[in-house]
XYZ file of C-alpha atoms in Angstrom:
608
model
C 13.434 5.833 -34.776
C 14.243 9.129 -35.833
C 12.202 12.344 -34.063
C 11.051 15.877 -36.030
C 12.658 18.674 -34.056
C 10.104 20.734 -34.821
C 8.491 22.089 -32.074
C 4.859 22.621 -33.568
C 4.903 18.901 -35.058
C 2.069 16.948 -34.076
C 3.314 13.707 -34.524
C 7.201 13.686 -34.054
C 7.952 10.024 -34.744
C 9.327 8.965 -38.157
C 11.284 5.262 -39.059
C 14.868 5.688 -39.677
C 15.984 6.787 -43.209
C 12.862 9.263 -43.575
C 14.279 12.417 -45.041
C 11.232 14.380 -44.477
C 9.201 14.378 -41.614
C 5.894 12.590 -42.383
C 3.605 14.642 -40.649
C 5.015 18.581 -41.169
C 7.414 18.048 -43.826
C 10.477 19.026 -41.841
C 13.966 18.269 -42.228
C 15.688 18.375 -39.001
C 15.656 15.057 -36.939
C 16.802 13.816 -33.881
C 16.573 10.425 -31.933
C 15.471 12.473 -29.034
C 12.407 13.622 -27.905
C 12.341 17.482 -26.633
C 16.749 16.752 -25.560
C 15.992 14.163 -23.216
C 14.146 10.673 -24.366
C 15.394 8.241 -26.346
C 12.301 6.458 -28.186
C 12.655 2.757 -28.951
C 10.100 1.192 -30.712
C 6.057 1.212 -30.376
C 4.396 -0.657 -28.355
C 1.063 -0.283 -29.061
C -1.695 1.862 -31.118
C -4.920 3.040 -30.747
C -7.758 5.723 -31.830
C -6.784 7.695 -28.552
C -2.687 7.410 -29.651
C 0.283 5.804 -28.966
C 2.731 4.505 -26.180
C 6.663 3.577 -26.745
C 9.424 2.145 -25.447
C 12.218 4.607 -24.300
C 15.125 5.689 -22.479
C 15.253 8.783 -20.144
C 19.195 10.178 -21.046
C 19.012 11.969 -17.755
C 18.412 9.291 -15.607
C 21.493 6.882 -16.849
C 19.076 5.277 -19.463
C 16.789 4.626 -17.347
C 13.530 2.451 -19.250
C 10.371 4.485 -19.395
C 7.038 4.646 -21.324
C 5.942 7.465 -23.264
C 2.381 8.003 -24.106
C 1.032 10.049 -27.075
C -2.342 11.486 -26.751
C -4.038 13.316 -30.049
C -6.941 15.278 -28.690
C -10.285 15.030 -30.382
C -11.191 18.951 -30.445
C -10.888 21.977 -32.795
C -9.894 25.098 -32.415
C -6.846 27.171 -30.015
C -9.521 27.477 -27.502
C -10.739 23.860 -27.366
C -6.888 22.558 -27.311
C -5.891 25.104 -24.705
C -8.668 23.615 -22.776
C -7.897 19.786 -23.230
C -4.027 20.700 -22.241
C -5.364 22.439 -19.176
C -7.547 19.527 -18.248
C -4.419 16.766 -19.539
C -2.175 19.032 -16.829
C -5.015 17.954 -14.251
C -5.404 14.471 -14.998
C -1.300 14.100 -14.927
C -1.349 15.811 -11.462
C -4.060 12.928 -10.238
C -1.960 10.053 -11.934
C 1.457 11.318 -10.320
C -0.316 11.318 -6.854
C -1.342 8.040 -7.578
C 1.789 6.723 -8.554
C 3.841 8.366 -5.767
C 1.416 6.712 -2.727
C 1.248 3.475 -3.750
C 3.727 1.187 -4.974
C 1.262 -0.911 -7.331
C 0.696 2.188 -9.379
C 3.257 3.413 -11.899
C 5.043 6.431 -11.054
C 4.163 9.352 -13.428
C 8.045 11.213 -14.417
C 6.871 13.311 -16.673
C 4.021 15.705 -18.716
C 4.304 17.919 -21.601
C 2.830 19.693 -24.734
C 4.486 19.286 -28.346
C 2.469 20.821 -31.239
C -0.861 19.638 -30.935
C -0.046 16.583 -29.274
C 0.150 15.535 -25.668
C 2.517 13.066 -23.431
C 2.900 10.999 -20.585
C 6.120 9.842 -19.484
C 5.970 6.932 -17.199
C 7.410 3.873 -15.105
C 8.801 0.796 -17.079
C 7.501 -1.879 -15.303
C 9.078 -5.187 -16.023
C 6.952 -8.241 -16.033
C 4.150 -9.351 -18.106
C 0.621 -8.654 -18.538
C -2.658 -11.347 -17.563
C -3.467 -11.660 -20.722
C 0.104 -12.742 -21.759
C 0.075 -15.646 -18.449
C -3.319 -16.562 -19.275
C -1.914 -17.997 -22.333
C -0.049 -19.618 -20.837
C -1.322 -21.226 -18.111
C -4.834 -22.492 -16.238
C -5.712 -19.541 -13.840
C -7.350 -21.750 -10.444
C -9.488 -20.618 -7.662
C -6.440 -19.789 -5.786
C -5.356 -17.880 -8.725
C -8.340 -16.002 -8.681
C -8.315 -15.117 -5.413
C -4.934 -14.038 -5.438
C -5.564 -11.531 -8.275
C -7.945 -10.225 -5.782
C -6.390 -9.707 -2.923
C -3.661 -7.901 -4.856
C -5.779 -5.610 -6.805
C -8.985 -4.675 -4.521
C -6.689 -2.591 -2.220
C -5.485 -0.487 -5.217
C -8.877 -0.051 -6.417
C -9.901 1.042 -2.995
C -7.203 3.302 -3.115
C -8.147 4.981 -6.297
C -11.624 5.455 -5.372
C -11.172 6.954 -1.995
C -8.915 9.883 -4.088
C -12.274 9.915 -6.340
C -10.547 8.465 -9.388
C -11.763 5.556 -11.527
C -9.489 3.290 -13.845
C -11.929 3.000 -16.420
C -10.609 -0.154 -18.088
C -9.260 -2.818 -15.727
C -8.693 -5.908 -18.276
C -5.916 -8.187 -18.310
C -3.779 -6.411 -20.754
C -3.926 -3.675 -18.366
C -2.840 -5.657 -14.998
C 0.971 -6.212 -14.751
C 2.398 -8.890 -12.777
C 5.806 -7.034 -11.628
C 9.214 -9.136 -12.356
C 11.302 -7.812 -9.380
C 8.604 -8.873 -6.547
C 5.569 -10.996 -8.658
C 3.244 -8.108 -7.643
C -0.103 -7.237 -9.509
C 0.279 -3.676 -10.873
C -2.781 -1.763 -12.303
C -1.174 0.026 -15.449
C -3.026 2.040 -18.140
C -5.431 4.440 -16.364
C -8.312 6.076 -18.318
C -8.010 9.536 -17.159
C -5.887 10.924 -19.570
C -7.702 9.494 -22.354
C -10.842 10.905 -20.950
C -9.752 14.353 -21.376
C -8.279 13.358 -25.696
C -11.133 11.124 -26.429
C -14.322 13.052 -25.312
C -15.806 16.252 -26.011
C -15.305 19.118 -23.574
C -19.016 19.351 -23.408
C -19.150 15.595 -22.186
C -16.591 14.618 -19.729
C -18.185 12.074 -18.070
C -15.939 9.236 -19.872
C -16.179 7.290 -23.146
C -13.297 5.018 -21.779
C -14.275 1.216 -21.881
C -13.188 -2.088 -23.472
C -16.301 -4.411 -24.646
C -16.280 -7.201 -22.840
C -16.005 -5.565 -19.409
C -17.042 -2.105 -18.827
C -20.945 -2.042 -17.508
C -23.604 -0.471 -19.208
C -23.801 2.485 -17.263
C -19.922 3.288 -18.538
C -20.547 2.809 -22.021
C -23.234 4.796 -21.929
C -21.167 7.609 -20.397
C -21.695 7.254 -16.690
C -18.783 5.610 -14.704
C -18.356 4.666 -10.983
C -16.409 2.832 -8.535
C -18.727 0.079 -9.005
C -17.892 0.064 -12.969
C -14.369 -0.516 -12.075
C -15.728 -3.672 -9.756
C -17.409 -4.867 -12.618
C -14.899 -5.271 -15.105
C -12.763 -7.260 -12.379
C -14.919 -9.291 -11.531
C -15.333 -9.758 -15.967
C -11.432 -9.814 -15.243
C -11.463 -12.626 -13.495
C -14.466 -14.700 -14.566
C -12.945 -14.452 -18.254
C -9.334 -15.951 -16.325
C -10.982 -18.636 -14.548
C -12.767 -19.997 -17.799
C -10.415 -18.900 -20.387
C -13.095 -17.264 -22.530
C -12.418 -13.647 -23.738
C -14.423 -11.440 -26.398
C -13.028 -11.588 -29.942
C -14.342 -11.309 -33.634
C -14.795 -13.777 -35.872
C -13.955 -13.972 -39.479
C -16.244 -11.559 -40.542
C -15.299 -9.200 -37.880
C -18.648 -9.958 -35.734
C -18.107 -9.567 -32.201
C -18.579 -13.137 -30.452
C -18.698 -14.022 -26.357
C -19.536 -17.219 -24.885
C -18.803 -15.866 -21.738
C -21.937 -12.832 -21.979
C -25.418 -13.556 -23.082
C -25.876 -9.727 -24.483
C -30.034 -10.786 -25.355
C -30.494 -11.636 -21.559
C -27.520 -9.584 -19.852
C -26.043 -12.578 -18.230
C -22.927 -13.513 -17.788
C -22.534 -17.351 -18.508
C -19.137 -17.957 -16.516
C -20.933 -20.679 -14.163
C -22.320 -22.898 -17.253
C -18.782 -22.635 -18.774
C -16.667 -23.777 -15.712
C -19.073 -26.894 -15.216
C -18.657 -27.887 -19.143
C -15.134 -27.556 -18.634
C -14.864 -29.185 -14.970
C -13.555 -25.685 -13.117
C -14.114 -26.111 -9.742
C -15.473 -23.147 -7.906
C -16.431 -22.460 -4.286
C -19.622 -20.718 -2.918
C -17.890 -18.240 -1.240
C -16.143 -17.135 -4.539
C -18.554 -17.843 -6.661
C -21.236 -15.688 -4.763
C -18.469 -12.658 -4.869
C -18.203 -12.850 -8.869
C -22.048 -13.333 -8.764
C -22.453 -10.296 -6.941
C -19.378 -8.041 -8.961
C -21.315 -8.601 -12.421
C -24.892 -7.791 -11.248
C -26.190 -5.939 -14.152
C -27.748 -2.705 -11.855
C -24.810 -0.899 -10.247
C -26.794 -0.594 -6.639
C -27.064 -4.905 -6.879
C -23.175 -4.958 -7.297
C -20.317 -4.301 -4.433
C -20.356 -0.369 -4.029
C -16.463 -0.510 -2.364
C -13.643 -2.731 -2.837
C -13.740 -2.813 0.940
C -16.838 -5.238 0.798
C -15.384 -7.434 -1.562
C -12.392 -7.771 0.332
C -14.333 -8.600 3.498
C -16.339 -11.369 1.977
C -13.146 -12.845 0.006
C -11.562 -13.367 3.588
C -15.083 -14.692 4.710
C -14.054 -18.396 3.730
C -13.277 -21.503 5.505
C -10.598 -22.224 2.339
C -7.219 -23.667 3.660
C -5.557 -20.940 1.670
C -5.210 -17.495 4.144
C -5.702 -14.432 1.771
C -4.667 -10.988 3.088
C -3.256 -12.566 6.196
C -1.711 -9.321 8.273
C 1.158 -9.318 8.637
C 2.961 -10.529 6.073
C 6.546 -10.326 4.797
C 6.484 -6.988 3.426
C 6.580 -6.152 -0.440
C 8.129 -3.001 -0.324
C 11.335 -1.989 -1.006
C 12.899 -2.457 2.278
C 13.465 -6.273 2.854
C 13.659 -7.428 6.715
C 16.870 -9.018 7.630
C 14.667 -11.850 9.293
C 10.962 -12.630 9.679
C 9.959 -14.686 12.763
C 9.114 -18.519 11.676
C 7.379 -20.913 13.515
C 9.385 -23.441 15.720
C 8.208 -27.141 15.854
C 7.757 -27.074 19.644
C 4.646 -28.269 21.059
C 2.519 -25.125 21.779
C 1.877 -24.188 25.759
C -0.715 -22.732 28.018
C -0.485 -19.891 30.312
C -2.005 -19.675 33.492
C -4.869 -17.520 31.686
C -5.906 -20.258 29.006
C -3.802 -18.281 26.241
C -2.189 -20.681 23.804
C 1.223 -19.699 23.343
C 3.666 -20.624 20.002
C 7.400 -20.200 20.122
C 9.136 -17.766 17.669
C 12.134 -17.532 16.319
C 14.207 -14.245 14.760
C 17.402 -12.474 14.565
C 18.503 -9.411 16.200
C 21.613 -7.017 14.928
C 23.471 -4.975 16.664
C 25.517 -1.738 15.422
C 29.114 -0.144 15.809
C 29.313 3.370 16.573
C 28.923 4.442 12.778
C 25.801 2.223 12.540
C 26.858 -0.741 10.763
C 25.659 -3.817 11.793
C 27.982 -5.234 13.803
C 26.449 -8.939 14.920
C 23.861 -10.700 14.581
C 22.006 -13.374 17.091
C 19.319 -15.581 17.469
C 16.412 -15.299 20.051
C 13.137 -16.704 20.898
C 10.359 -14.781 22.333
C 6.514 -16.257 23.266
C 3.403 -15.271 20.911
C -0.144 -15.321 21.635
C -2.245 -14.884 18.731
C -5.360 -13.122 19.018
C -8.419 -14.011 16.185
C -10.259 -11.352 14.587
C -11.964 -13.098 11.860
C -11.667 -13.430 8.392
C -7.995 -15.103 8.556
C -6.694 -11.792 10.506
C -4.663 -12.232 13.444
C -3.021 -10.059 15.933
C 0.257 -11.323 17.434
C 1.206 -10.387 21.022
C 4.618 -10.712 22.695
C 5.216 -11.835 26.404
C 7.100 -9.636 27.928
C 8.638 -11.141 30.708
C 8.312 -8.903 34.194
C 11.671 -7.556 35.422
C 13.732 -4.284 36.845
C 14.487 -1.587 34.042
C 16.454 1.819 34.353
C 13.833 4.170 32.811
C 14.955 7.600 31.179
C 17.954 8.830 29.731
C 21.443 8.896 31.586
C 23.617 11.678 32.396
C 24.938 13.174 28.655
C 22.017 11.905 26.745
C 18.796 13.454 26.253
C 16.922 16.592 28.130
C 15.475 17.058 31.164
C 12.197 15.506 30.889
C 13.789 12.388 30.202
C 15.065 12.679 33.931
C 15.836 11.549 36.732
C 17.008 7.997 35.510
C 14.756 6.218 37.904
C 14.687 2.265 38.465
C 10.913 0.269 37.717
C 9.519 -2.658 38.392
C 7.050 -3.864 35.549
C 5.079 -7.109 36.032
C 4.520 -9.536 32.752
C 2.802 -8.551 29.992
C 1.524 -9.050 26.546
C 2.291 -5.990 23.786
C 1.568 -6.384 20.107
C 4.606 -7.344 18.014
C 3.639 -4.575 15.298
C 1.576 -1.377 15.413
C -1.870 -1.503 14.796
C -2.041 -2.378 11.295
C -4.212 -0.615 8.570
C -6.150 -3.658 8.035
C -6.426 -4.856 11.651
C -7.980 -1.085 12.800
C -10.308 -1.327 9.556
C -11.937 -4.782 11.069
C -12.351 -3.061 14.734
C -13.482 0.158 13.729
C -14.718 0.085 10.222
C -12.876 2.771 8.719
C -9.092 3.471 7.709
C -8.215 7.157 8.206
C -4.803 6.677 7.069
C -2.691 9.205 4.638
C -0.651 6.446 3.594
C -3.087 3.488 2.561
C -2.046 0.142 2.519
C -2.905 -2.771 4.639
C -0.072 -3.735 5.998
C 1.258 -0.332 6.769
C 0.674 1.007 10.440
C -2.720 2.596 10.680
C -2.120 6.410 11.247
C -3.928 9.729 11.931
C -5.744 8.375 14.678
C -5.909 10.161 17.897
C -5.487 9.110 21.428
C -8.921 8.900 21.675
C -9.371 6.520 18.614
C -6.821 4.477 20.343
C -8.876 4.046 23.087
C -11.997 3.281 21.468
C -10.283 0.818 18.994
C -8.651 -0.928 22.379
C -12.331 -0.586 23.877
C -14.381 -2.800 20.992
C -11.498 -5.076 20.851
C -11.475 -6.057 23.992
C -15.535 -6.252 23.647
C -15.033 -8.562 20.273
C -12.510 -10.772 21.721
C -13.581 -11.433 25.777
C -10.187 -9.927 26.588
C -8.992 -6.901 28.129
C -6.914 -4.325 25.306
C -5.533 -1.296 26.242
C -2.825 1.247 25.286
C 0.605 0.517 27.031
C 1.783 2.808 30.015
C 5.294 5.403 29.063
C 7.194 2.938 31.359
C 5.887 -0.504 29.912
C 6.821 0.475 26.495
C 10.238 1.914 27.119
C 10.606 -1.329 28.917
C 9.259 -3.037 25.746
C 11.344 -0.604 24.058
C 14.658 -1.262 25.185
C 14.636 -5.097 25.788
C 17.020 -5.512 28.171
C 19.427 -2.447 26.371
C 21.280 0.810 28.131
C 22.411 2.049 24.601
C 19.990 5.035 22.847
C 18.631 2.187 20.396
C 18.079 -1.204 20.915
C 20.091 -1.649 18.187
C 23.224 0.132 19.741
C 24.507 3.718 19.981
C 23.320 5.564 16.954
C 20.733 4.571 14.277
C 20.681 3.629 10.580
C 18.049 3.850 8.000
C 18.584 0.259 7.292
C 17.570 -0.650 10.884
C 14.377 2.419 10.763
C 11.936 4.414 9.229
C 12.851 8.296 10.110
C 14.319 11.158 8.301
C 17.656 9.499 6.837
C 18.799 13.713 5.997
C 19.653 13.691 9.736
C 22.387 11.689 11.921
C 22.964 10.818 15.580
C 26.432 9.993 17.047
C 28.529 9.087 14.759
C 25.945 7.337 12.389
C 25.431 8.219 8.411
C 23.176 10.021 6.488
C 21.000 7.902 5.188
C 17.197 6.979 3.226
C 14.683 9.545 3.910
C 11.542 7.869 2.692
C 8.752 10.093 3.396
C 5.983 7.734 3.847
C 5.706 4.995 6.601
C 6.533 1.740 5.733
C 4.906 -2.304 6.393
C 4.873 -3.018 9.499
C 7.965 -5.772 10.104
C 9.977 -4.017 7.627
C 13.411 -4.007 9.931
C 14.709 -6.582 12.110
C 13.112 -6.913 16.004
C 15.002 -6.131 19.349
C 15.185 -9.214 21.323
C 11.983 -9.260 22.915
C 11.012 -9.730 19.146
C 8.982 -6.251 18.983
C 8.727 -4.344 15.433
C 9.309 -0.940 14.490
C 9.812 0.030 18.125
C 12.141 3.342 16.342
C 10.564 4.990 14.109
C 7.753 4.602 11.347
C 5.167 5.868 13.485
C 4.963 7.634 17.177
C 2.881 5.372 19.325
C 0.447 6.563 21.828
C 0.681 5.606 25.514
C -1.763 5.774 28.269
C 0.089 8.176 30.498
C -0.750 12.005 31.032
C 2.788 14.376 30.077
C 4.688 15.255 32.954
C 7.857 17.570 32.486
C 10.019 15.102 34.340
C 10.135 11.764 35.577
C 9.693 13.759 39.657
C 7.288 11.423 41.501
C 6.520 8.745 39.003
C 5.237 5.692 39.057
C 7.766 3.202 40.097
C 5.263 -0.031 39.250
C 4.769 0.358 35.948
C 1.714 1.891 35.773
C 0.185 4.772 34.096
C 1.093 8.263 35.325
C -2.567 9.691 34.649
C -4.141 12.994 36.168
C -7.594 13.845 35.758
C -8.541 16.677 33.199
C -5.060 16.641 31.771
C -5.937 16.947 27.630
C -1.967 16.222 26.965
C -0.788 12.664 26.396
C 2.419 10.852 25.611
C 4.020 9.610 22.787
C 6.940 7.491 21.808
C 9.103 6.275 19.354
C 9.601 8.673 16.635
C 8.444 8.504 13.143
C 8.790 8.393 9.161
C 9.686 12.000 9.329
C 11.588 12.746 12.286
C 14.969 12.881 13.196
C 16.524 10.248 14.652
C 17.487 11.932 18.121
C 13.659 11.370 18.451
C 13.530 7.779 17.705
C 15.527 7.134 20.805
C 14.182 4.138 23.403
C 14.024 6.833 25.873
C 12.556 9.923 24.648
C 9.400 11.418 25.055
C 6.801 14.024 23.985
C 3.074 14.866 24.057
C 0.410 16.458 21.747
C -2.994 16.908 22.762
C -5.131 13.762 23.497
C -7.883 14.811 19.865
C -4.651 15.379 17.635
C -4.044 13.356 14.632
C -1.518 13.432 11.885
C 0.238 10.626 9.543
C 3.327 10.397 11.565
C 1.021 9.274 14.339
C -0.190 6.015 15.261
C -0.281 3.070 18.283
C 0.451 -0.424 19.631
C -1.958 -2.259 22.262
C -1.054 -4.491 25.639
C -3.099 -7.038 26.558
C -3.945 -7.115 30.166
C-alpha cells in the first residue's frame, strides 16, 4: 500500500502502482505513514472510517492498528473543535488501556489533513463472532464471557466512560493467555460521527444498543444491555441480518412488542439454561433502563449467587498477568483434619526458591503448610495459613538496617492463622461493599484503605463469619514474614523483581536492576516463603495493629501488639509496587498516620 506524503491529504492511502494520489492528486508516495508506520492492508470500513493492519518501524516492527476517523463537520472552526475533543477522547482511551490489561493500549494520536488517527495494540486472537461460528457457546460459556468482561465494564464506568457498542465482533479472545478483551470503543467515533451541537452519542449497532442509545442517550446500563444481547444472541446462535431484499430480520427481538425472544428459541432448540442465569439475562435486557442492572457490580454478585458446580470468579486464582508464579499451591490427597477449634484444615503443597548474592535463584524446594478456608459466599473464599508458634529473632542485626529496627530482641509468638494473600479487591468488595482501589482488578490487593478501614473490614468479618479477624501485630508478621529466615528476604540476601513487586530502577546488595512495574500486581503472582505466605515483599505495605515506636526499647516480648492510647501513628510493613527494595526487607518498618490512604497501601488479616 503506497501512502501520499502530503501533509494536508485527507485520505493518505492509495493501492500500489497508483501514480497519483487518489484523493489530492499528489505525486510523492511513501509506504509510511508520517516516517514511522508501515500500513498493511485494511481491515475493515465503515461510515465513521477505517482501521489497518501495520507495523510501528520504531518499535522493531512491532504489529499495531491504525484507525482513520473522517469527521462529520464543516468549517476550520468546527474541525479545530472535533481535533480538540479527538485529543480528549485519546487521553480517556490511553488511561484505559494503561490500567487494565483487558483494554488495548492506546500508542499513539495524531492529525493529518483533515483526517484523524488512532494508533493502537495488535491483539492476537480472534473475535466472538469468529468462535461462534464455530462452535456451540454453553451455559458455562456464557458465564465465562461474563465473568471476564463485567469487571472491565465496571472499570470503564467507574472512570465515567461507556463502550457504546459491546457486540461480538468487538470482544477479543486474546491468543497469548485466552483472555476476553473489549476492543473497539465508541468514544472516538462519538466525537467524528456526531454534531458538536449533539454529543451525547449516535454510536450503536442494531441488534444491541437500547432504545435510550439510539435515541441519543447512553449509560452504563446501555452497555449492560447489549451484553446481555451479547450473550443471549451466543447462547442461541441467532444474530440480526438482512435478507435478500436488504430488510432487517431478528428472531431473536420481537421489535412490535419489545421483547427479546431468547427463552422461546433455546427451548425449540433444546439449550439448557439455569434460573439463576436465566433471571440475570432477563434482568440485563429489561426494556426501561431503571428495570435493568444499573452496575456491573450487581451482575457480578448475582452470577456468583448459584449453586452451579462450576466456581466463577473464584479469588484467588492463578494470575493472568504478565508475571507467571513459579508454583501455585495444589491440593494434596490427604484426608482433611480438625483443629482443636472445629476448623477444617487441607494440606498444601508449593515451592520455595532461594537466591545467590546477585539474586538468582539459586534452589528450589518443596514444602507443605496447613490451610483453613474461610466462606464468604458466592464461591469466594479466604485462605488462612497456620503458623506454627515458635522463638524468632525480631529486627535487624548489627550492619543491616537503622535504628528503629533495633535492638535485635528474641519473641515468643503462640500459633496462629494469617491470610495467605492480602486482602483481595474482590474479597474487601463482599465485606464492605465498595472497592476504593487505584488499580482495579479483582484479584489485585485491595489498596487505599486506611488503618481504620482495616479495622472495620476485620470488624464485619468477623461479625459475618462467627470468628474473630483482626490485623496482625509488627512482631507476628515479621514472624510470618521471615519463616524461619535470618537473611533480609525470605528469599535470601538481596531481592529480584522476579521474586517481587517494587521499584526494579533500584538494587540492594549485590542484586540487579530490574522490572519497575508501576502498578500492583495479582495477588500470588511470585513464589511463597515456606510458611506458604504471598507477596510478603512488596506489592503493597500491609497495616499492622501496633502503635510506631522509634525502637524496639521495651517491647513486647509475647507477640502482642505494642499499642498506646491516643497514639494516631501506626505501623506498616513490607514495602510496595513503588518502593525501593531496601524497604521490602522482612525486617523493616515505618508508620503513617492511622486515616492515611494511598495505592501503595493495603493489609492482610490473622485469625484469632
Amino acid at each position: 500500500m503506497q501512502i501520499c506524503q502530503n501533509p494536508n491529504c485527507s485520505n493518505p492511502f492509495n493501492p500500489d502502482g497508483n501514480k497519483f494520489c487518489l484523493t489530492c492528486g499528489h505525486s510523492n508516495f511513501s509506504n509510511l505513514l508520517v516516517n514511522r508506520y508501515r500500513v498493511l492492508s485494511l481491515l475493515g470500513e465503515g461510515g465513521f472510517g477505517k482501521t489497518y493492519a501495520a507495523q510501528d518501524i520504531t518499535r522493531f516492527d512491532d504489529p499495531c492498528v491504525i484507525k482513520q476517523f473522517f469527521p462529520q463537520v464543516q468549517g476550520t472552526a468546527a474541525l479545530a473543535k472535533a481535533a480538540e475533543l479527538f485529543k480528549q477522547e485519546a487521553k480517556r482511551l490511553y488511561e484505559l488501556g494503561e490500567n487494565h490489561s483487558q483494554i488495548p493500549r492506546l500508542m499513539a494520536y495524531f492529525e493529518q489533513g483533515s483526517s484523524l488517527y488512532l494508533v493502537q495494540e495488535f491483539i492476537q486472537g480472534q473475535t466472538l463472532l469468529t468462535e461462534l461460528r464455530q462452535q456451540t457457546f454453553t451455559e458455562e460459556h456464557i458465564r465465562q464471557v461474563l465473568a471476564d468482561l463485567l469487571p472491565i465494564l465496571q472499570f470503564i464506568h467507574d472512570r465515567n466512560v461507556i463502550h457504546r457498542d459491546i457486540k461480538p465482533e468487538n470482544i477479543m479472545r486474546r491468543q497469548s493467555d485466552g483472555k476476553l478483551v473489549l476492543i473497539d470503543f465508541g468514544g472516538a467515533k462519538q466525537v467524528t460521527q456526531t454534531s458538536l451541537a449533539r454529543q451525547a452519542t449516535g454510536i450503536f449497532t442494531v441488534g444491541y444498543a437500547p432504545s435510550e442509545q439510539m435515541s441519543g442517550f447512553a449509560s452504563p446500563a446501555s452497555d449492560l444491555y447489549a451484553l446481555g444481547a451479547t450473550c443471549a444472541r451466543l447462547l442461541t446462535q441467532c444474530l440480526a441480518g438482512q435478507d435478500a431484499s436488504g430488510n432487517l430480520f431478528d428472531r431473536l427481538y420481537d421489535v412490535y412488542n419489545a421483547q427479546w425472544l431468547w427463552r422461546d428459541i433455546s427451548q425449540e432448540k433444546g439449550i439448557s439454561v439455569s434460573d439463576n442465569l436465566g433471571q440475570i439475562l432477563d434482568k440485563l435486557l429489561k426494556h426501561l433502563p431503571r428495570e435493568r442492572y444499573q452496575s456491573a457490580a450487581e451482575v457480578l454478585q448475582d452470577l456468583n449467587n448459584t449453586k452451579a458446580k462450576t466456581t466463577i470468579l473464584s479469588v484467588p486464582q492463578p494470575p493472568s498477568s504478565p508475571v507467571q508464579p513459579l508454583s501455585q499451591p495444589q491440593f494434596l490427597p490427604v484426608q482433611a483434619h480438625q483443629t482443636n477449634k472445629g476448623l477444617i484444615l487441607q494440606t498444601i503443597e508449593f515451592d520455595i526458591v532461594t537466591v545467590d548474592a546477585g539474586g538468582t535463584k539459586a534452589s528450589r524446594k518443596s514444602h507443605n503448610a496447613n490451610l483453613f478456608v474461610e466462606k464468604l459466599g458466592n464461591f469466594l473464599t479466604l485462605e488462612m495459613v497456620q503458623i506454627p508458634g515458635g522463638i524468632c529473632l525480631i529486627g535487624s542485626p548489627l550492619g543491616e538496617g537503622s535504628l528503629n529496627e533495633k535492638p535485635q530482641h528474641q519473641v515468643t509468638i503462640p500459633g496462629f492463622f494469617i491470610g495467605q494473600y492480602e486482602i483481595t479487591q474482590a474479597q474487601y468488595q463482599a465485606i464492605m461493599g465498595n472497592n476504593p482501589s487505584t488499580f482495579k482488578d479483582e484479584k489485585r490487593p485491595v489498596e487505599r484503605v486506611s488503618w481504620y478501614d482495616a479495622v472495620e473490614f476485620c470488624k464485619k468479618l468477623s461479625q459475618k463469619t462467627g470468628r474473630t479477624y483482626r490485623l496482625p501485630s509488627e512482631a507476628e508478621w515479621e514472624y510470618a514474614c521471615r519463616a524461619g529466615t535470618t537473611t533480609s528476604f525470605h528469599f535470601g540476601g538481596t531481592i529480584s523483581t522476579a521474586l517481587a513487586n517494587y521499584n526494579g530502577n533500584f538494587t540492594y546488595a549485590f542484586g540487579a536492576i530490574g522490572k519497575y512495574r508501576q502498578e500492583t500486581t495479582p495477588v500470588g503472582s511470585f513464589p511463597p516463603n515456606s510458611f506458604g505466605l504471598y507477596d510478603m515483599h512488596g506489592n503493597v505495605w500491609e497495616w499492622c495493629q501496633d502503635n510506631w515506636h522509634n525502637n524496639y526499647n521495651g517491647a513486647p516480648t509475647d507477640g502482642s501488639a505494642w499499642l498506646i492510647s491516643g497514639n494516631n501513628n501506626c505501623l506498616l510493613r513490607g514495602g510496595s509496587w513503588d518502593g525501593k527494595p531496601g524497604i521490602c526487607r522482612s525486617a523493616f518498618r515505618d508508620w503513617v498516620e492511622a486515616d492515611y490512604c494511598a495505592s501503595v497501601i493495603g493489609f492482610r488479616v490473622v485469625l484469632e
